[in-house]
Coordinates of C-alpha atoms in Angstrom, one line a residue:
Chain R
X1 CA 0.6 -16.9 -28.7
X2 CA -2.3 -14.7 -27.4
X3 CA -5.5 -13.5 -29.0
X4 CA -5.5 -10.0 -30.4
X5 CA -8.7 -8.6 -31.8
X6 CA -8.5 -6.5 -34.7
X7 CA -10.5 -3.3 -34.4
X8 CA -10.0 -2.8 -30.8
X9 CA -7.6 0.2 -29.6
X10 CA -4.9 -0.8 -26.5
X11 CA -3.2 0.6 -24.1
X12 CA 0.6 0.3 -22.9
X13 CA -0.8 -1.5 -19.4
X14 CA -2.8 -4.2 -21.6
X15 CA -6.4 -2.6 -21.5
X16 CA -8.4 -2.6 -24.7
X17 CA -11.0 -0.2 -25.8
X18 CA -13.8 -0.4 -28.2
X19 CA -16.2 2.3 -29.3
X20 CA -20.1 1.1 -28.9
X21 CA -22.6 4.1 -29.2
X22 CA -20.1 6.7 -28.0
X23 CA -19.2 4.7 -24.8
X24 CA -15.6 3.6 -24.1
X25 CA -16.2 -0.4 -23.4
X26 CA -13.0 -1.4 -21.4
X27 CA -11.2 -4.6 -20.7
X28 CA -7.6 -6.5 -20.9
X29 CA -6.2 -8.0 -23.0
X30 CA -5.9 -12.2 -23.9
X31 CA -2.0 -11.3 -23.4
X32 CA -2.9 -9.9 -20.0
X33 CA -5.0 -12.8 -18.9
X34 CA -2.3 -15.3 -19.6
X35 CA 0.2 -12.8 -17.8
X36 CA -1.7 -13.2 -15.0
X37 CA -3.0 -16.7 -14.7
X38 CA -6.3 -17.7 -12.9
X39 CA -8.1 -14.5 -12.3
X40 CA -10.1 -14.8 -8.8
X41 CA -11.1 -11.5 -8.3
X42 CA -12.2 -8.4 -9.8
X43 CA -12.0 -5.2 -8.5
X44 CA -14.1 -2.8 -10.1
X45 CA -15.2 1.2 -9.3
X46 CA -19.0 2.0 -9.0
X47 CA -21.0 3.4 -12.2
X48 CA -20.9 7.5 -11.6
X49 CA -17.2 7.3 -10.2
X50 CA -15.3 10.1 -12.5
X51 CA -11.9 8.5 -13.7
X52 CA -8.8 9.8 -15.2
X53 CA -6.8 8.4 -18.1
X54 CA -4.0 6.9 -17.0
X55 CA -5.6 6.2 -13.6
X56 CA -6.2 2.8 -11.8
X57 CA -9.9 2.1 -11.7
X58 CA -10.0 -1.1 -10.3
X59 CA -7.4 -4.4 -10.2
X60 CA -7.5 -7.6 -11.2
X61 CA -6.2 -10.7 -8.6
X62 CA -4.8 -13.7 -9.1
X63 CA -3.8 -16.2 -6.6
X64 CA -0.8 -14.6 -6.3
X65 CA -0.8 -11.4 -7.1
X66 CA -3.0 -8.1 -7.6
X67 CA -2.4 -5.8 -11.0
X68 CA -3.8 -2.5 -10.8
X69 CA -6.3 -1.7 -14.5
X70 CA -5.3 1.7 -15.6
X71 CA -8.1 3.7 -17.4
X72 CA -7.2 4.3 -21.2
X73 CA -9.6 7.2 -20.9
X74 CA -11.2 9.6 -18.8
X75 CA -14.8 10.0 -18.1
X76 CA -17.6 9.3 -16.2
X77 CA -18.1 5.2 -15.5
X78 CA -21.9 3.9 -16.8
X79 CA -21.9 0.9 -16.2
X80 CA -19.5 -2.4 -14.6
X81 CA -19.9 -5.8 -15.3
X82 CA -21.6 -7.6 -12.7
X83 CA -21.3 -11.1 -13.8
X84 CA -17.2 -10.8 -12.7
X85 CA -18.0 -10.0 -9.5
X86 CA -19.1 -14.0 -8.9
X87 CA -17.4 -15.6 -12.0
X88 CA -13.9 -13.5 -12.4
X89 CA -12.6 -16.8 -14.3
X90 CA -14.5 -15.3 -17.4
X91 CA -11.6 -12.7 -18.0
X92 CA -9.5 -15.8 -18.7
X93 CA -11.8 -18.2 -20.7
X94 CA -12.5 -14.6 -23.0
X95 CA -10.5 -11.7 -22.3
X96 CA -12.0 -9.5 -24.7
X97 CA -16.1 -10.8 -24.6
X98 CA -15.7 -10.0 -20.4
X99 CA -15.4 -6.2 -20.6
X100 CA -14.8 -4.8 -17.2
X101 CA -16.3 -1.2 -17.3
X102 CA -18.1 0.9 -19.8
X103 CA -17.0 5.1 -19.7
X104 CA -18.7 8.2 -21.2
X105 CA -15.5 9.8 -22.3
X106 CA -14.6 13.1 -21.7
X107 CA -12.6 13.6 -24.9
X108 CA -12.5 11.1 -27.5
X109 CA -9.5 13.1 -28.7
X110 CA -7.9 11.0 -26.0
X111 CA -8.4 7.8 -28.4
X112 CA -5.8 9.0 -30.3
X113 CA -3.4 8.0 -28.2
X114 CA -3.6 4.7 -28.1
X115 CA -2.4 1.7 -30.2
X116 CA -4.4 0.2 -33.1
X117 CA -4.3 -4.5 -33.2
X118 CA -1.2 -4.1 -35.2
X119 CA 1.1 -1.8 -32.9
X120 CA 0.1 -3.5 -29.8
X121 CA 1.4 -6.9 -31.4
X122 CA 4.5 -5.1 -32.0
X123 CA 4.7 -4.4 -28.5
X124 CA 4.0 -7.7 -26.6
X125 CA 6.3 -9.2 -29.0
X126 CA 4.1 -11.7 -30.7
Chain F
X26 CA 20.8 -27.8 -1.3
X27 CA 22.8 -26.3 -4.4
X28 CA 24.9 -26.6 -7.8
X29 CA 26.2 -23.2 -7.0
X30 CA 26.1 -22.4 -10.3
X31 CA 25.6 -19.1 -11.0
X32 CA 23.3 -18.5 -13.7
X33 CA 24.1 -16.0 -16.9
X34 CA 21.7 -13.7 -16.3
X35 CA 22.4 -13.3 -12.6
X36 CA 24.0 -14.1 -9.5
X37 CA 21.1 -17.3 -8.9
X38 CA 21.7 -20.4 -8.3
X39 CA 20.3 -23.9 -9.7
X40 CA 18.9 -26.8 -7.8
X41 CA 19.8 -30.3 -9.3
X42 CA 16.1 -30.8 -10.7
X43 CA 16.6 -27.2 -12.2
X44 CA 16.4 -28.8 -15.7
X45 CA 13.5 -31.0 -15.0
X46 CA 11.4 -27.7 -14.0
X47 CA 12.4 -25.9 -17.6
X48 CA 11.4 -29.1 -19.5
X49 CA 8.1 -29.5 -17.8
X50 CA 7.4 -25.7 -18.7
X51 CA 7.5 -24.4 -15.5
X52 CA 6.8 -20.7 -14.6
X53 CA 10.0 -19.7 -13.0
X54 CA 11.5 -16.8 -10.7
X55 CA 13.7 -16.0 -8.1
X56 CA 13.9 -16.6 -4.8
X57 CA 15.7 -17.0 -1.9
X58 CA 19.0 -16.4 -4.5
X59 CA 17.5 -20.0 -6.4
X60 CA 15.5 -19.7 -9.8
X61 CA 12.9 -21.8 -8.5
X62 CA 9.3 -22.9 -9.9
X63 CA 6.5 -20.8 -9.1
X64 CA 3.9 -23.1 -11.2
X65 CA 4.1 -26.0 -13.7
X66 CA 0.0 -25.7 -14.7
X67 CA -1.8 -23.1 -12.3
X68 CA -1.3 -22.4 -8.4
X69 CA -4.8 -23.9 -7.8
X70 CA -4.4 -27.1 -9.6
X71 CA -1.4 -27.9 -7.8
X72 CA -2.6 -26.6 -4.5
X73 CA -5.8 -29.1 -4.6
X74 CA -3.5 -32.1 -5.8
X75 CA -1.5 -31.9 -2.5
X76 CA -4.8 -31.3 -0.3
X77 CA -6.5 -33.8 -2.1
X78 CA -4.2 -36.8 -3.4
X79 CA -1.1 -35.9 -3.4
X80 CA 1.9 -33.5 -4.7
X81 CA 5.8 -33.0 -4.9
X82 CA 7.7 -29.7 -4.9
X83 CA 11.4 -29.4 -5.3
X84 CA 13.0 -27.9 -1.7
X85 CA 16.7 -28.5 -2.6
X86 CA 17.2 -24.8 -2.2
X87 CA 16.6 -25.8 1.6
X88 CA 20.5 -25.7 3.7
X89 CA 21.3 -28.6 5.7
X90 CA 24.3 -28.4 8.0
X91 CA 25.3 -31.3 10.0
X92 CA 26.7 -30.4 13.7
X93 CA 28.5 -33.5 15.5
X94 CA 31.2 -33.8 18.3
X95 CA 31.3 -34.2 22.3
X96 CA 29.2 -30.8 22.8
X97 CA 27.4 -30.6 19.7
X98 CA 24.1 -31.0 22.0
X99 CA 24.8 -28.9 24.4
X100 CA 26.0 -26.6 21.8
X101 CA 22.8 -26.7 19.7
X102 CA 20.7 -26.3 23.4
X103 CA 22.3 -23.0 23.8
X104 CA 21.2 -21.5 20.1
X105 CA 17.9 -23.0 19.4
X106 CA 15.1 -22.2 21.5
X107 CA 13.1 -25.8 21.7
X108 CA 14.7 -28.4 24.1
X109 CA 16.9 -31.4 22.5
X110 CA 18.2 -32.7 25.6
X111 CA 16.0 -36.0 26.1
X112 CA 14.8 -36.2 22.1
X113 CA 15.2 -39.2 21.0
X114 CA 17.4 -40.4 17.9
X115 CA 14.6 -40.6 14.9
X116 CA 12.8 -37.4 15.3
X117 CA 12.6 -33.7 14.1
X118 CA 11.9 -30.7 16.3
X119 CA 10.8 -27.5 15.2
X120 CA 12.2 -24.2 16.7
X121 CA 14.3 -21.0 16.2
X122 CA 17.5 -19.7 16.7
X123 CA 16.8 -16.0 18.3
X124 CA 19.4 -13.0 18.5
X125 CA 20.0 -11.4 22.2
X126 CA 16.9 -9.4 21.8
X127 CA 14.8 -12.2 20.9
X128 CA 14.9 -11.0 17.1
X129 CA 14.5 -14.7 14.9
X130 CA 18.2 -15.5 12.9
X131 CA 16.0 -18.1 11.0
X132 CA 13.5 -21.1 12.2
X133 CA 14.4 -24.5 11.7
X134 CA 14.3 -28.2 11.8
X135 CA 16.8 -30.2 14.0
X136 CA 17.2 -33.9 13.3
X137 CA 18.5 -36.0 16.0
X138 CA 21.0 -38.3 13.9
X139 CA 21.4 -42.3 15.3
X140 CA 24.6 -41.9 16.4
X141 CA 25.3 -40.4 19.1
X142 CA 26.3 -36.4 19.5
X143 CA 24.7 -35.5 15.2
X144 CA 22.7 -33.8 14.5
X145 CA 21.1 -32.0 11.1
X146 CA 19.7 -28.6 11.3
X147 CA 17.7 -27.5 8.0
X148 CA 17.5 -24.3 7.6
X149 CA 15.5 -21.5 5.0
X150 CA 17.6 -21.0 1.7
X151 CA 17.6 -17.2 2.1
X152 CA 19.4 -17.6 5.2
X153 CA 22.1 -20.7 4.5
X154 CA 25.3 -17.8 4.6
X155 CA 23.8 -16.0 7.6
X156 CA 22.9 -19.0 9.4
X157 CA 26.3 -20.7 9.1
X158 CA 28.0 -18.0 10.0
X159 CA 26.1 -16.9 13.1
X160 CA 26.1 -20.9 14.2
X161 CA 30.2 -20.8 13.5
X162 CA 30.2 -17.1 15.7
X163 CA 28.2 -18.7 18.4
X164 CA 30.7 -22.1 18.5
X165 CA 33.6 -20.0 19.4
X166 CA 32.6 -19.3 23.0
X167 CA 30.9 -21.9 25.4
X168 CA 30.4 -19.7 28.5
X169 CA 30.3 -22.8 30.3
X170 CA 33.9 -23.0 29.7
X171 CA 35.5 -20.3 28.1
X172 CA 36.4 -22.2 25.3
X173 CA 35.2 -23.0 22.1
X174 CA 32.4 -25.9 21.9
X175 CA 34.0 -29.4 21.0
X176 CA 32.1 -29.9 17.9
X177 CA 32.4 -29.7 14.2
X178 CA 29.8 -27.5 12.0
X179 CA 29.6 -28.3 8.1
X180 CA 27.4 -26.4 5.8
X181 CA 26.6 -29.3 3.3
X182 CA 23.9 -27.5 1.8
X183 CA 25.7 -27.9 -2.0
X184 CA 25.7 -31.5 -1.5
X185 CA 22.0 -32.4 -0.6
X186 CA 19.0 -32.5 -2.7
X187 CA 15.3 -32.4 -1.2
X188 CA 11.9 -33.4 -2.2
X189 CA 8.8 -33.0 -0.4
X190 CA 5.9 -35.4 -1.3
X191 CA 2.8 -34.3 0.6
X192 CA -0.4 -34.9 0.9
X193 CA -3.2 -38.0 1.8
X194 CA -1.7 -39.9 -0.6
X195 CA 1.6 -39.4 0.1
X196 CA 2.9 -42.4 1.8
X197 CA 1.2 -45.1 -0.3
X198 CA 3.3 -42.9 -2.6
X199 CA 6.7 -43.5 -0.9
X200 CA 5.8 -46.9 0.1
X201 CA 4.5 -48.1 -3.7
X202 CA 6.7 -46.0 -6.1
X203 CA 9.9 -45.3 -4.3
X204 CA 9.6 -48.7 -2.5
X205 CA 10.5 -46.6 1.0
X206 CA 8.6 -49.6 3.5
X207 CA 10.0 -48.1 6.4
X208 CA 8.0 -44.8 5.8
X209 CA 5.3 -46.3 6.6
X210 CA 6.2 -46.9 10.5
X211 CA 7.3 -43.2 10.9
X212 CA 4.6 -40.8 12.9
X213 CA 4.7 -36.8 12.1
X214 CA 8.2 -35.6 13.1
X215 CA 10.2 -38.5 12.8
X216 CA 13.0 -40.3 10.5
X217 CA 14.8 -43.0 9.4
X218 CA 17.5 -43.2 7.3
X219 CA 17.1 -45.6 3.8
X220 CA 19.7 -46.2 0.5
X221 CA 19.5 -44.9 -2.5
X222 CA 21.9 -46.8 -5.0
X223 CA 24.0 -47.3 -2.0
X224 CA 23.5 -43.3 -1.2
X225 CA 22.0 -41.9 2.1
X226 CA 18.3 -41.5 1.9
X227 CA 16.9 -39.6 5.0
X228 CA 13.0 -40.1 4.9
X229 CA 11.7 -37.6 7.0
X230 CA 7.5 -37.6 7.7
X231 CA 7.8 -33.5 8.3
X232 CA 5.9 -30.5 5.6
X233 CA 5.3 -27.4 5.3
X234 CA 1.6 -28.3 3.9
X235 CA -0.7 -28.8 6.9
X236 CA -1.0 -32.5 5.2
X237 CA 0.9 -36.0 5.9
X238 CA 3.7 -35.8 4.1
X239 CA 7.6 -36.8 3.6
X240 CA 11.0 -34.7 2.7
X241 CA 13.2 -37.1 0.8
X242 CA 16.6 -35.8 1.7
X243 CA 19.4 -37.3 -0.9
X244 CA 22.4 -36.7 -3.1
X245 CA 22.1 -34.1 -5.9
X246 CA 22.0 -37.4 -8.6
X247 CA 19.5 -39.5 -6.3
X248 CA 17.1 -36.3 -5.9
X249 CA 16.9 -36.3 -10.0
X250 CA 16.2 -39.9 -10.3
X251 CA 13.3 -40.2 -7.3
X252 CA 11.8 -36.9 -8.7
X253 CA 11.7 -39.0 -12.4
X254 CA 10.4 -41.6 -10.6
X255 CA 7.6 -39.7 -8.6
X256 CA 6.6 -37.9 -12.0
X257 CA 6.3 -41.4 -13.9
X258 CA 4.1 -42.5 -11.2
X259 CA 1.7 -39.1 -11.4
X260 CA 2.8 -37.3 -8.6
X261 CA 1.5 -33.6 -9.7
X262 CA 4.7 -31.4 -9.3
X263 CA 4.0 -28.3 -7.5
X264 CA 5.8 -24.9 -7.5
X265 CA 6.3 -22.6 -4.9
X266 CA 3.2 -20.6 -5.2
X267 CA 0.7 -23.5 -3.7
X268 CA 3.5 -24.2 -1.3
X269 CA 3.1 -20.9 0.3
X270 CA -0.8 -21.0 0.1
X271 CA -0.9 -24.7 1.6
X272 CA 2.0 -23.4 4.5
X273 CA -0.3 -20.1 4.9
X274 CA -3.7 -21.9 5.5
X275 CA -2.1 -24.1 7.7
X276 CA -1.1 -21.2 10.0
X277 CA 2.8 -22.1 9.5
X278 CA 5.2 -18.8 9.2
X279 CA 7.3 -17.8 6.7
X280 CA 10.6 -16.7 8.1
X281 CA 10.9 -12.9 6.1
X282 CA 7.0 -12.3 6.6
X283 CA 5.7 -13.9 9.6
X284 CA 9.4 -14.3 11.7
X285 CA 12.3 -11.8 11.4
X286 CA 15.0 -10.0 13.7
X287 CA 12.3 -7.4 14.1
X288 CA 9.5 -10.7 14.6
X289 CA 9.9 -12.5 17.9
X290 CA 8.6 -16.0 18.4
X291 CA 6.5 -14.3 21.1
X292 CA 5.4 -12.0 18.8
X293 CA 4.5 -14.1 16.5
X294 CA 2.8 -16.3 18.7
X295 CA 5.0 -19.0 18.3
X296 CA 6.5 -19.3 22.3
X297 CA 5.5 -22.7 22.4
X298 CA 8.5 -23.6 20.9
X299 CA 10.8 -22.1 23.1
X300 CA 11.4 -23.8 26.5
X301 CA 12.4 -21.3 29.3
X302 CA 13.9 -24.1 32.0
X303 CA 17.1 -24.1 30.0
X304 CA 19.6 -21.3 28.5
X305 CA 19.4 -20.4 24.9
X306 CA 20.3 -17.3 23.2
X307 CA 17.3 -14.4 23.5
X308 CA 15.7 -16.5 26.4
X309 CA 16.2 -13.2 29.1
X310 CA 14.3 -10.8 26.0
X311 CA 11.9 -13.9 25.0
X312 CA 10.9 -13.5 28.9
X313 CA 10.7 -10.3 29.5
X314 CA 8.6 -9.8 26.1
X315 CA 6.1 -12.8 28.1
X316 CA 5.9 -11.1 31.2
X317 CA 6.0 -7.2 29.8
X318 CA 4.1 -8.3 27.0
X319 CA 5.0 -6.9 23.6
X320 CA 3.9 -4.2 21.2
X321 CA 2.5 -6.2 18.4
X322 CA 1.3 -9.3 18.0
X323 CA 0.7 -11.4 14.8
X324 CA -2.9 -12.7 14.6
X325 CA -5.5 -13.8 11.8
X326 CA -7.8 -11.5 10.2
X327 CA -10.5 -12.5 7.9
X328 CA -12.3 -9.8 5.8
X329 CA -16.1 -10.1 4.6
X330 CA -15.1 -9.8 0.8
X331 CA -13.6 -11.5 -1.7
X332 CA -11.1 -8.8 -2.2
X333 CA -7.4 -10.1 -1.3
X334 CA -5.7 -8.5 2.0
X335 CA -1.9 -8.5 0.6
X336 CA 1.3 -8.3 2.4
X337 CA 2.2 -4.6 3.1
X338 CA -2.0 -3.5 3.3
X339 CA -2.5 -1.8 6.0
X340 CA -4.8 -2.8 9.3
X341 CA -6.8 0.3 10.3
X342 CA -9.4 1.0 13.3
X343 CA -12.7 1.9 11.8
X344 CA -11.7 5.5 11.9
X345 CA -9.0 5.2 9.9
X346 CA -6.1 5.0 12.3
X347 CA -3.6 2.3 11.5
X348 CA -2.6 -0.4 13.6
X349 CA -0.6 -2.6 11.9
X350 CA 0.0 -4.2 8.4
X351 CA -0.5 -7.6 6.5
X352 CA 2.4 -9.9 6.4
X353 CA 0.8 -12.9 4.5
X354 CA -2.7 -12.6 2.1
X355 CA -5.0 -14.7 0.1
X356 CA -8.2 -15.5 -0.9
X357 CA -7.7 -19.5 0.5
X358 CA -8.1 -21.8 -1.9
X359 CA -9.4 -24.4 0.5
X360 CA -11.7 -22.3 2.1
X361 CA -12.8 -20.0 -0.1
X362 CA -12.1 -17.3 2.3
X363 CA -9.9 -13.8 2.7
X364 CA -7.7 -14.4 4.9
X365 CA -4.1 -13.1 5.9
X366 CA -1.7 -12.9 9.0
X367 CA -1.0 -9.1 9.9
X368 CA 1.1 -7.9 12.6
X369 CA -1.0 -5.4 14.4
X370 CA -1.0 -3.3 17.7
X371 CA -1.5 -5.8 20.6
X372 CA -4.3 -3.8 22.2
X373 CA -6.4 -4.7 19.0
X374 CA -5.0 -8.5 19.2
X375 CA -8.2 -10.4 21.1
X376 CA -10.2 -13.1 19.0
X377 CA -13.1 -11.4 17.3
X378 CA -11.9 -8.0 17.3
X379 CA -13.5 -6.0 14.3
X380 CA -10.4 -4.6 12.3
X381 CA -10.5 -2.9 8.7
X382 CA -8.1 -3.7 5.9
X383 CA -7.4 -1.0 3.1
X384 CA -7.0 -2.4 -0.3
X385 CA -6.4 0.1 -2.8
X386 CA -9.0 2.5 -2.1
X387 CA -11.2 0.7 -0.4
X388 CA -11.0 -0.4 3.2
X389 CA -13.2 -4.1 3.8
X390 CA -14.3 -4.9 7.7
X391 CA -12.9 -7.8 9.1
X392 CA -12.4 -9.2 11.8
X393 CA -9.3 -11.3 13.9
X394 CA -9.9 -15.4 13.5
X395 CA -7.4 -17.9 14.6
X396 CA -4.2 -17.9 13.0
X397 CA -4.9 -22.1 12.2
X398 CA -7.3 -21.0 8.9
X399 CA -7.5 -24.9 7.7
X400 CA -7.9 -27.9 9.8
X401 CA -4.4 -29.7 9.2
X402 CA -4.2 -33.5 8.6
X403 CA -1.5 -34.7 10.1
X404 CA -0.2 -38.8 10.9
X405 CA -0.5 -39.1 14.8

């Protein structure tokens, strides 16, 4: 059974979203942590780089396997989290305390479209 | 070995410890046409158990076909590219069996059996069918003769369970818990043959870890009861994922990635283990590959990142031109390092050459290393 924070808004790809003074702050799931077990890299863009909604902006790694992060919004990136660049294991110990990337969105419109704590239980099935 | 059961939800086959793996919770896929354990707790875990006490992974998807008769040497000479002739009864020899160009059918293990004229080859699960059937093709014409070599070929792959125990540990293992004495005696590459319950037990001191090690070869039943007996003892159970780390920092190839009918041993820079002052099958295009030289070449390449070359990245010149891909990738466990095998452009081949890899959108300099990433720990 994984974590799921209520307040948050998530994505189909397992990123969540919350609103902080206007920024998007952006990270995955607990779901997707487990998914992907020890997390030993994180592959993040650089603060100015424009990204797309629906657009990979970076990838997480595990031992075995890279997944590509998909950008629940678009905008402009502020700010990435340094601390995973030398301790990636925090996305597993707390998925949604380790955010990943922080975007001035281009349209919060664009929130709309994804799923409140409730409907993305639904969809992972727990 | 297998059940050849097929399982409901596709056409995969079981190993005999099958069960065992689903009751200890193991995370498991397919592969090689087995559902087979990727990981019981986490890849990393398992991996440091085997490099630092010891470890056991189920192999019964391995294929084992026994080859005995008058010619079964001389047939066995003429497909696999090491030399048996003058090997000893008691030890294991690594090599490959090669297509007329030199393309790899699959690479293997032959065991010299202690009677005379048998012989065991082991061979990759993925390629049981095709191996059996290109040894049976191969057995209908001796051009010595004309005729057919006088030897008998059976694919007992369904009747034989494996398990490899590896790591520093592992013989005070086989010795203490599984009572095997004799292990003790055998150096890397060697066997003896034990009981099990009045079954065959083959203890083999062979890996596919870059530690000391065993493969327990038994009966389907047997396997079951020395894996119970190994876990009761603490032996960490380890899943395919930390076996393909362990093989991959120990420079060993993965037949599929690293060895194919496109991947020559020469290519792959394995030539050592194919011995020219005999015939074998490929040994005209195996030379002329030496002496021509060949196109591409696999080597090491280590990048100055922690990013993770993967198989299918690509290996670029620092302008962007592309000179070959990744075939095996990981940030080493051991060694804390990203590492992969790539086959690349022979020109760009030499020790220390800078290369670039491209990962996603970024490309990370690198440069080629030696193929051997960890320094293996083998019993003289």
């Amino acid at each position: 059974m994984s974590k799921i924070m209520e307040g948050l808004l998530y994505s189909e790809s397992h990123e969540w979203v919350k609103v902080e003074d206007g920024l998007a702050v952006i990270g995955v799931s607990d779901f997707a942590q487990k998914e992907m077990g020890e997390i030993t890299y994180v592959d993040m863009p650089e603060v100015d780089d424009e990204i797309g909604k629906g657009e990979t902006f970076g990838a997480l790694e595990s031992v075995k396997a890279a997944s590509d992060l998909y950008s629940p919004v678009s905008g402009v990136v502020v700010e990435v989290n340094e601390e995973l660049q030398d301790a990636p294991e925090k996305v597993n110990e707390d998925a949604f305390e380790n955010w990943i990337i922080k975007v001035r969105m281009n349209d919060e419109g664009e929130l709309a479209d994804l799923m409140d704590a409730a409907a993305y239980k639904a969809m992972i099935g727990e | 070995m297998i059940m050849s059961e097929i399982l409901e939800n596709g056409q995969l086959s079981k190993t005999c410890l099958y069960e065992k793996h689903v009751a200890l919770g193991a995370k498991m896929s397919p592969f090689a046409g087995f559902m087979m354990p990727i990981q019981y707790s986490s890849i990393v875990e398992e991996h440091n158990a085997v490099r630092g006490k010891v470890g056991m992974f189920d192999v019964s998807h391995m294929g084992e076909i026994f080859i005995e008769g008058p010619e079964a040497e001389a047939f066995i000479n003429h497909i696999f590219t090491n030399e048996i002739r003058g090997f000893e009864p008691g030890k294991v020899l690594y090599g490959m069996m090669c297509y007329p160009d030199g393309g790899v059918v699959d690479d293997l293990l032959v065991y010299r059996e202690f009677e005379p004229e048998h012989f065991l080859l082991v061979v990759n699960a993925a390629n049981i069918a095709k191996d059996h059937e290109w040894i049976l093709a191969q057995a209908a014409l001796n051009p010595a003769t004309g005729k057919p070599y006088d030897c008998r070929i059976d694919n007992a792959s369904d009747s034989w369970g494996q398990i490899a125990v590896q790591g520093p540990d592992a013989e005070k293992t086989v010795v203490e818990v599984l009572g095997l004495k004799g292990a003790a005696e055998l150096g890397f590459y060697t066997f003896y043959d034990a009981e099990i319950n009045g079954k065959r037990l083959i203890v083999s001191r062979t890996g596919y870890t870059g530690e000391d090690g065993f493969e327990l070869y038994a009966t389907p039943e047997e396997t079951v009861r020395l894996w119970d007996e190994l876990l009761a003892a603490g032996v960490v159970p380890c899943g395919l994922g930390c076996r393909d780390t362990l093989r991959f920092e120990a420079g060993l190839p993965l037949y599929g990635d690293e060895l194919s009918a496109e991947i020559s041993p020469v290519m792959a820079g394995l030539g050592m283990f194919c011995k020219y002052d005999k015939d074998f099958i490929g040994k005209d295009a195996l030379l002329r590959q030496k002496a021509e030289g060949v196109a591409r070449k696999l080597v090491g390449i280590e990048i100055e990142d922690k990013a993770i070359p993967r198989a299918g990245y690509p290996v670029e010149l620092e302008d962007g031109t592309s000179v070959g891909v990744v075939t095996t990738g990981y940030h080493s466990i051991s060694l804390d390092r990203s590492i992969c095998f790539a086959l690349v452009d022979s020109r760009f081949a030499a020790l220390e050459t800078p290369l670039w890899i491209r990962i996603r959108k970024r490309v990370f300099p690198g440069k080629v290393v030696k193929k051997r990433f960890y320094q293996t720990n083998y019993k003289k």
